[in-house]
CSV table of C-alpha atoms in Angstrom, one decimal:
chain,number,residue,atom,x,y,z
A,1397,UNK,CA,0.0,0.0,0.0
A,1398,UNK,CA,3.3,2.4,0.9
A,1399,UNK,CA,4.4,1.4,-2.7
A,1400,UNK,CA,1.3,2.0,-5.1
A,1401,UNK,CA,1.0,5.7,-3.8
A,1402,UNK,CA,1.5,8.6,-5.9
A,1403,UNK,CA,2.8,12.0,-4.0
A,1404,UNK,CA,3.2,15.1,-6.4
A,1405,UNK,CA,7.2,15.7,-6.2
A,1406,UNK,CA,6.8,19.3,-6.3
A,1407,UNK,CA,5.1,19.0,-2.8
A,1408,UNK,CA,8.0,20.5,-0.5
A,1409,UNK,CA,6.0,20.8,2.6
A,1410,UNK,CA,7.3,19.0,5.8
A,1411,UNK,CA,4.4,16.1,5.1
A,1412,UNK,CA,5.2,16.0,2.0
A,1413,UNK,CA,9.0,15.5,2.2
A,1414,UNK,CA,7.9,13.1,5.1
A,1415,UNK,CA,5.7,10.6,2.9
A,1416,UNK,CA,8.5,10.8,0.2
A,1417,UNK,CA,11.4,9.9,2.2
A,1418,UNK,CA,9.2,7.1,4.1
A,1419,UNK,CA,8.0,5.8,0.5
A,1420,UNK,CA,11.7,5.7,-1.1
A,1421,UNK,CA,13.0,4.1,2.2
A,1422,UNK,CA,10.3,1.3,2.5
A,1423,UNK,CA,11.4,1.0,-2.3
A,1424,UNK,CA,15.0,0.3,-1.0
A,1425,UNK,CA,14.1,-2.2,2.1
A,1426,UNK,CA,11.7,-4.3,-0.5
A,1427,UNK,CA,14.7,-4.3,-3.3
A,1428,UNK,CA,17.0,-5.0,-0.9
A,1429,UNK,CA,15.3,-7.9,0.1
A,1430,UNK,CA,15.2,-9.5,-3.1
A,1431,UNK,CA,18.8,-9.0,-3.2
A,1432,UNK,CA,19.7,-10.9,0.1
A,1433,UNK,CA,16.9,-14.1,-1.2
A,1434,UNK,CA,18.9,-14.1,-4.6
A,1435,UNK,CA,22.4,-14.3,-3.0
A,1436,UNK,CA,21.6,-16.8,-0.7
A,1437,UNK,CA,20.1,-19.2,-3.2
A,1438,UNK,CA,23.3,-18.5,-5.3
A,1439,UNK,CA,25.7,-19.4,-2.5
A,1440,UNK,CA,23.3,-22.3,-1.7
A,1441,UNK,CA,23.3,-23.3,-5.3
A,1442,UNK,CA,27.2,-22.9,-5.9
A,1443,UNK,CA,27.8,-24.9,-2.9
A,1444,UNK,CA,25.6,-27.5,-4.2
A,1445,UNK,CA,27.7,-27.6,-7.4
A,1446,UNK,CA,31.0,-27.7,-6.0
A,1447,UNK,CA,29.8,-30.5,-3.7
A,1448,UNK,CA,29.1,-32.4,-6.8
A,1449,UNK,CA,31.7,-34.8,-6.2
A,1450,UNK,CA,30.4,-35.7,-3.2
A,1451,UNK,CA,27.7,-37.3,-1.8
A,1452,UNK,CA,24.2,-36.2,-0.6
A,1453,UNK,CA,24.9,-36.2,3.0
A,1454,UNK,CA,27.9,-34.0,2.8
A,1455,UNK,CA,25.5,-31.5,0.5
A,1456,UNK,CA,22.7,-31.5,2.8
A,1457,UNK,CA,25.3,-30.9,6.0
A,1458,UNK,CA,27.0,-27.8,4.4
A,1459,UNK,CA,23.5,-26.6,2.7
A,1460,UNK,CA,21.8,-25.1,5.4
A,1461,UNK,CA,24.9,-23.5,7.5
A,1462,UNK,CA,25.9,-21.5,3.6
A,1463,UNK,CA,22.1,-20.6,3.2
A,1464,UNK,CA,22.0,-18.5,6.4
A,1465,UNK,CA,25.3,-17.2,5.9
A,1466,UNK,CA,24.6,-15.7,2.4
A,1467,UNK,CA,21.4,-14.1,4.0
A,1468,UNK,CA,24.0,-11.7,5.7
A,1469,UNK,CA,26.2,-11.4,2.9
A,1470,UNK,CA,22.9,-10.8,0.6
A,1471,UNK,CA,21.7,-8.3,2.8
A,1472,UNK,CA,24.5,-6.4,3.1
A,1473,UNK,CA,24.9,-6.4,-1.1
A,1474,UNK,CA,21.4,-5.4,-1.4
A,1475,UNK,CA,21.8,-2.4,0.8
A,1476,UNK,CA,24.9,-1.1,-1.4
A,1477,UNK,CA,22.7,-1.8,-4.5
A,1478,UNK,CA,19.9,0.2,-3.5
A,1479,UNK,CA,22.4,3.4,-1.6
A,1480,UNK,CA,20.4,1.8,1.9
A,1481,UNK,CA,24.1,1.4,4.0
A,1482,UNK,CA,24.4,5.7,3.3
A,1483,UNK,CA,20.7,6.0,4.3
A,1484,UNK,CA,20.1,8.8,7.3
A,1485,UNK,CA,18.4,7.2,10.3
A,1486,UNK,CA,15.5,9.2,10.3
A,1487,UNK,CA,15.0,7.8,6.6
A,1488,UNK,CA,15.6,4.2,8.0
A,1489,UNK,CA,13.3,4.9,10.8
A,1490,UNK,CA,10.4,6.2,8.8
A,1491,UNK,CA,10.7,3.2,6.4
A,1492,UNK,CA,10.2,0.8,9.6
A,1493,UNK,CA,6.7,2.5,10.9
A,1494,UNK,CA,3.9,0.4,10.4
A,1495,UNK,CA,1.5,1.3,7.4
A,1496,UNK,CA,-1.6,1.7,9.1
A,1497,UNK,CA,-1.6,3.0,13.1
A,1498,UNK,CA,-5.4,3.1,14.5
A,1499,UNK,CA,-5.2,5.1,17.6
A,1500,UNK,CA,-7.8,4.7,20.5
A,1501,UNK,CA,-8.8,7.1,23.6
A,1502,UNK,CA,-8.2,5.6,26.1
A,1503,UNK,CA,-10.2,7.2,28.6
C-alpha cells in the first residue's frame, strides 16, 4: 500500500517531504530484500555444485549453514545496490513505521 501511492514531487512541505522519504526508504528495504533471497540461493546453489563430487549427506550438512550465511552477505549487497548502507536514520526509521496506526482514547 506504501508502494502504489503517488505524491506530487513538487510537494515541499514537511508532510510532503515526510511521505517521500518514508516511501523511497520502504522501495529500497523491499529491493534490498530481493537481493539478500537471490544471494543466498546463489551461495546455496554454488555450494551445491561444488559439492558435486560428493555425496548427498555432505551436500545437505553444508546446505543449510551456507544458506543463512549468504542471508547476511545478501543483505549487506542489497543495501549497497539500492544506496540503503548511506541511508540517514530518520529515513531508516520512517521506512520501519507500520502502514496503518489506529489510535484509541483511552479514557
Amino acid at each position: 500500500a506504501v508502494l502504489s501511492k503517488k505524491y506530487d514531487p513538487d510537494d515541499k512541505s514537511e508532510e510532503g517531504v515526510i511521505v517521500q522519504k518514508r516511501q523511497e526508504s520502504v522501495r529500497k528495504a523491499v529491493v534490498a530484500t530481493n537481493f539478500m533471497w537471490g544471494t543466498a540461493g546463489t551461495m546455496a546453489g554454488l555450494t551445491w555444485w561444488s559439492f558435486r563430487r560428493y555425496n548427498y549427506q555432505a551436500r545437505l550438512v553444508a546446505l543449510p549453514f551456507i544458506f543463512y550465511g549468504g542471508t547476511f552477505v545478501g543483505r549487506m549487497v542489497g543495501d549497497m545496490v539500492t544506496g540503503r548502507n548511506a541511508e540517514f536514520g530518520r529515513d531508516r526509521f520512517l521506512g520501519s513505521l507500520p502502514a496503518k496506526v489506529y489510535y484509541t482514547s483511552s479514557a
